[in-house]
Structures are given as C-alpha cells and as structure tokens.
C-alpha positions as a printed Julia matrix, in Angstrom:
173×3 Matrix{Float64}:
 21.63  153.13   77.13
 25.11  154.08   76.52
 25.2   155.64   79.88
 24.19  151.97   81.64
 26.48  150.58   79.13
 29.68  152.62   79.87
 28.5   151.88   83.72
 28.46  148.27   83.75
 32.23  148.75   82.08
 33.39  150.06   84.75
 32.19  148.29   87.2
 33.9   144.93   85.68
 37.17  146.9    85.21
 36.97  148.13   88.55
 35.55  144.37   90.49
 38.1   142.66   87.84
 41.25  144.86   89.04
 43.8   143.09   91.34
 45.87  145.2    93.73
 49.91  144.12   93.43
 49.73  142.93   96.92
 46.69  140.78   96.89
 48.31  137.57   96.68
 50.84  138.51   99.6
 48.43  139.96  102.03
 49.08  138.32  105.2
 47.36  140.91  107.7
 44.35  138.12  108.1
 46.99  135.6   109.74
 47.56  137.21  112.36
 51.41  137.85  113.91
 53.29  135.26  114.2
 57.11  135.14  115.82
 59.89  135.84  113.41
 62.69  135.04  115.4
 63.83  131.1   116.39
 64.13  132.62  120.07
 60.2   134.15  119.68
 58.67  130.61  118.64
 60.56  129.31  121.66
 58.93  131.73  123.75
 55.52  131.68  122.52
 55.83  127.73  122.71
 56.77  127.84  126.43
 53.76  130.13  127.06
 51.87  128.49  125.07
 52.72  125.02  126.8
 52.13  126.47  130.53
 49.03  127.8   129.29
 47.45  124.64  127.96
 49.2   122.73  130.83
 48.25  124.82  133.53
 44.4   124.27  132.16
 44.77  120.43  132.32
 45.77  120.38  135.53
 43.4   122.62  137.23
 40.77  120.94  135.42
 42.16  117.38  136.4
 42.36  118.74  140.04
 38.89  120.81  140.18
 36.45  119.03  138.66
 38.2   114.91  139.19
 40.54  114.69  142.16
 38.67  117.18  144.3
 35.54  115.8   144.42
 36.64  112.19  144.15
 38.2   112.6   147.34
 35.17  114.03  148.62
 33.51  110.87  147.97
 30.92  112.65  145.32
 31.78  109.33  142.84
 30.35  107.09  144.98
 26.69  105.51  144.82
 24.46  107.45  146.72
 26.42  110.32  147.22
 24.71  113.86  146.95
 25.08  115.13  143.2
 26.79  112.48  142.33
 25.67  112.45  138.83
 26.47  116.2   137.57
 29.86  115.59  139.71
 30.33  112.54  137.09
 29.16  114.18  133.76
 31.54  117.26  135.13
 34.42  115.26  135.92
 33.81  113.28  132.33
 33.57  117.2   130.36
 37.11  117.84  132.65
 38.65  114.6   131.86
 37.9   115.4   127.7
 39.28  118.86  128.61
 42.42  117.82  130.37
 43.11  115.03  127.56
 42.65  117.97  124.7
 44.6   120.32  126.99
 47.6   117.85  127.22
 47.69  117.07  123.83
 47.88  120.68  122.92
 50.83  121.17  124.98
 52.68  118.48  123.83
 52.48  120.34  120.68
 53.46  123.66  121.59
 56.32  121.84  123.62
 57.4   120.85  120.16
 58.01  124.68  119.29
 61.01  124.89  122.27
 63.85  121.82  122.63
 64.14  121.26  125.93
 60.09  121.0   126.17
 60.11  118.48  123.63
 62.89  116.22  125.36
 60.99  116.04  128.6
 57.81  115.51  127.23
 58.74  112.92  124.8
 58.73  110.51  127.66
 54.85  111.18  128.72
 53.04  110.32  125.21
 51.72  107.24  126.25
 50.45  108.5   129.61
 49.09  110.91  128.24
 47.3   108.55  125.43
 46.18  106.39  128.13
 43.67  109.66  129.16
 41.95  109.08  126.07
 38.84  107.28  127.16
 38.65  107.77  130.99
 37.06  110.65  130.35
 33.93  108.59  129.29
 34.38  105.84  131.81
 34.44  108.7   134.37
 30.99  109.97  132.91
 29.46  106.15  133.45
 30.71  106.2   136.57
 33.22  103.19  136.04
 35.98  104.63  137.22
 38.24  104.0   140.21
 41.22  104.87  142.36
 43.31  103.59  140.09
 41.81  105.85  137.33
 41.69  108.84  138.71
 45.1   108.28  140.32
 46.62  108.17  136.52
 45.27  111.58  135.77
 46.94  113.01  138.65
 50.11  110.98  137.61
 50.11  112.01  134.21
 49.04  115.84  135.73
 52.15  115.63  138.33
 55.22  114.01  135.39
 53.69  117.12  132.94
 54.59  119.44  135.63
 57.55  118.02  136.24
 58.71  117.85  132.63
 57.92  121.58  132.34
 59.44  122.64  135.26
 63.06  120.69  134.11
 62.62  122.47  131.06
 62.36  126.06  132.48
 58.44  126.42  132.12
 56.39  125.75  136.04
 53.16  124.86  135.3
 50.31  126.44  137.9
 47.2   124.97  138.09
 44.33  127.12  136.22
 40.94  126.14  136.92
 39.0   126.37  133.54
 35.26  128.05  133.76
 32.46  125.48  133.23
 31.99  126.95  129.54
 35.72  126.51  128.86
 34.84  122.28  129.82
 31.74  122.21  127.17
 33.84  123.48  124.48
C-alpha cells in the first residue's frame, strides 16, 4: 500500500512539474522572418506564389477552354468544363485574395495592389455563375482583366508573376 501510495506521489509531482520554458516554447510555430527586410521577402514570394496560382488557374481551367468553345450548349464535356472552370474561378478568387495579403507584408506591393480590390471583389460570385453556365464574354473577360492588372501591379513592384497551373486536387481544396 505504501508502495502504490508513494507511486501515485510521484507521478502527480512529476505530471504537475512545469519546465521554465513552457510558457515560451515557440518551436510549434514554426520560423518566422526576424528581420523587416525578411517579411518583405517572404511577402513578395509569398505574393508571386499565390498570384502565379490564380492566374494559371484563371487561364487553364476558364480562358482556355472558353475559347475553345467548351461553354457553349452542346459542346463536348461541356458540363465538367463548367463545374471545373466554377472550382478554378473559387480558386483564383481565394488565390487573389491571399496575395493581396501577403502584398501587405512588402510596400511597394501594397501601393499597386491597393488599386485592384474591387476587381478583385467583383470575382466573388462568377465563380458560381460560371458553374450554372451563366456566364459570358464579358465574364470571363474580367477574370483575365483582373489576372492581367495583378500581374502588372507585381511586376511594377519588383515581383513578375508566372502563370502556375494548379493540380485538379489543389482546385477542390
């Protein structure tokens, strides 16, 4: 008995103890940049990456095959080319948005995207109409718009933007 008792002591002490550091512990974080000059960077990168996403998605899985004619009634696969291009035009809008916020990170980013908030707001539902197959030239046309000034904006700010063509997974979340 005293043997369980003395035990079950010990354990508590032990399960009860705190470590000096175990309210500073950062290690689950992950890094982060120290340095003004390292967010900068990482917010660039991070704005390319996000942007570059958008845009191959906008061009892949929208432009591409609206071009082609596969929106149109009738057309061969038509409907998985809509529900794609709706999944791409969710993407890019969620893309965008993220880079807007990692352009906030760098200056010069933020300056030249300020501008393009309420193109790239106006994204918000054509994703959807895309899916129903409602949209049109004119729809499709401001994705490529809003695609083309993001671009533009990076490149005048020191980040070019290449097109990066997300996987089918990537679109589904």
């Amino acid at each position: 008995m005293a043997l369980l008792l003395a035990g079950s002591l010990l354990t508590g002490a032990v399960a009860c103890g705190k470590s000096k550091n175990a309210g500073t512990d950062n290690s689950a974080a992950g890094p982060s940049p120290s340095t003004s000059v390292e967010k900068q960077k990482f917010a660039k990168t991070r704005f390319v990456t996000n942007a570059g996403l958008a845009a191959g998605a906008t061009y892949q899985w929208i432009v591409k095959p609206f071009k082609a004619g596969k929106f149109k009634k009738g057309a061969d696969g038509r409907t998985f080319a809509m529900v794609k291009a709706g999944l791409a035009g969710a993407f890019t809008y969620n893309r965008l948005k993220a880079a807007v916020a990692n352009a906030k990170g760098d200056p010069l980013l933020s300056k030249a995207l300020t501008p393009l908030s309420s193109g790239i707001d106006s994204l918000k539902n054509l994703g959807g109409k895309l899916r129903k197959g409602d949209a049109g030239d004119a729809d499709v046309g401001s994705f490529e718009k809003v695609i083309n000034n993001v671009k533009g904006a990076g490149r005048s700010a020191g980040a070019e933007v290449t097109d990066k063509v997300p996987t089918t997974a990537q679109l589904g979340g």
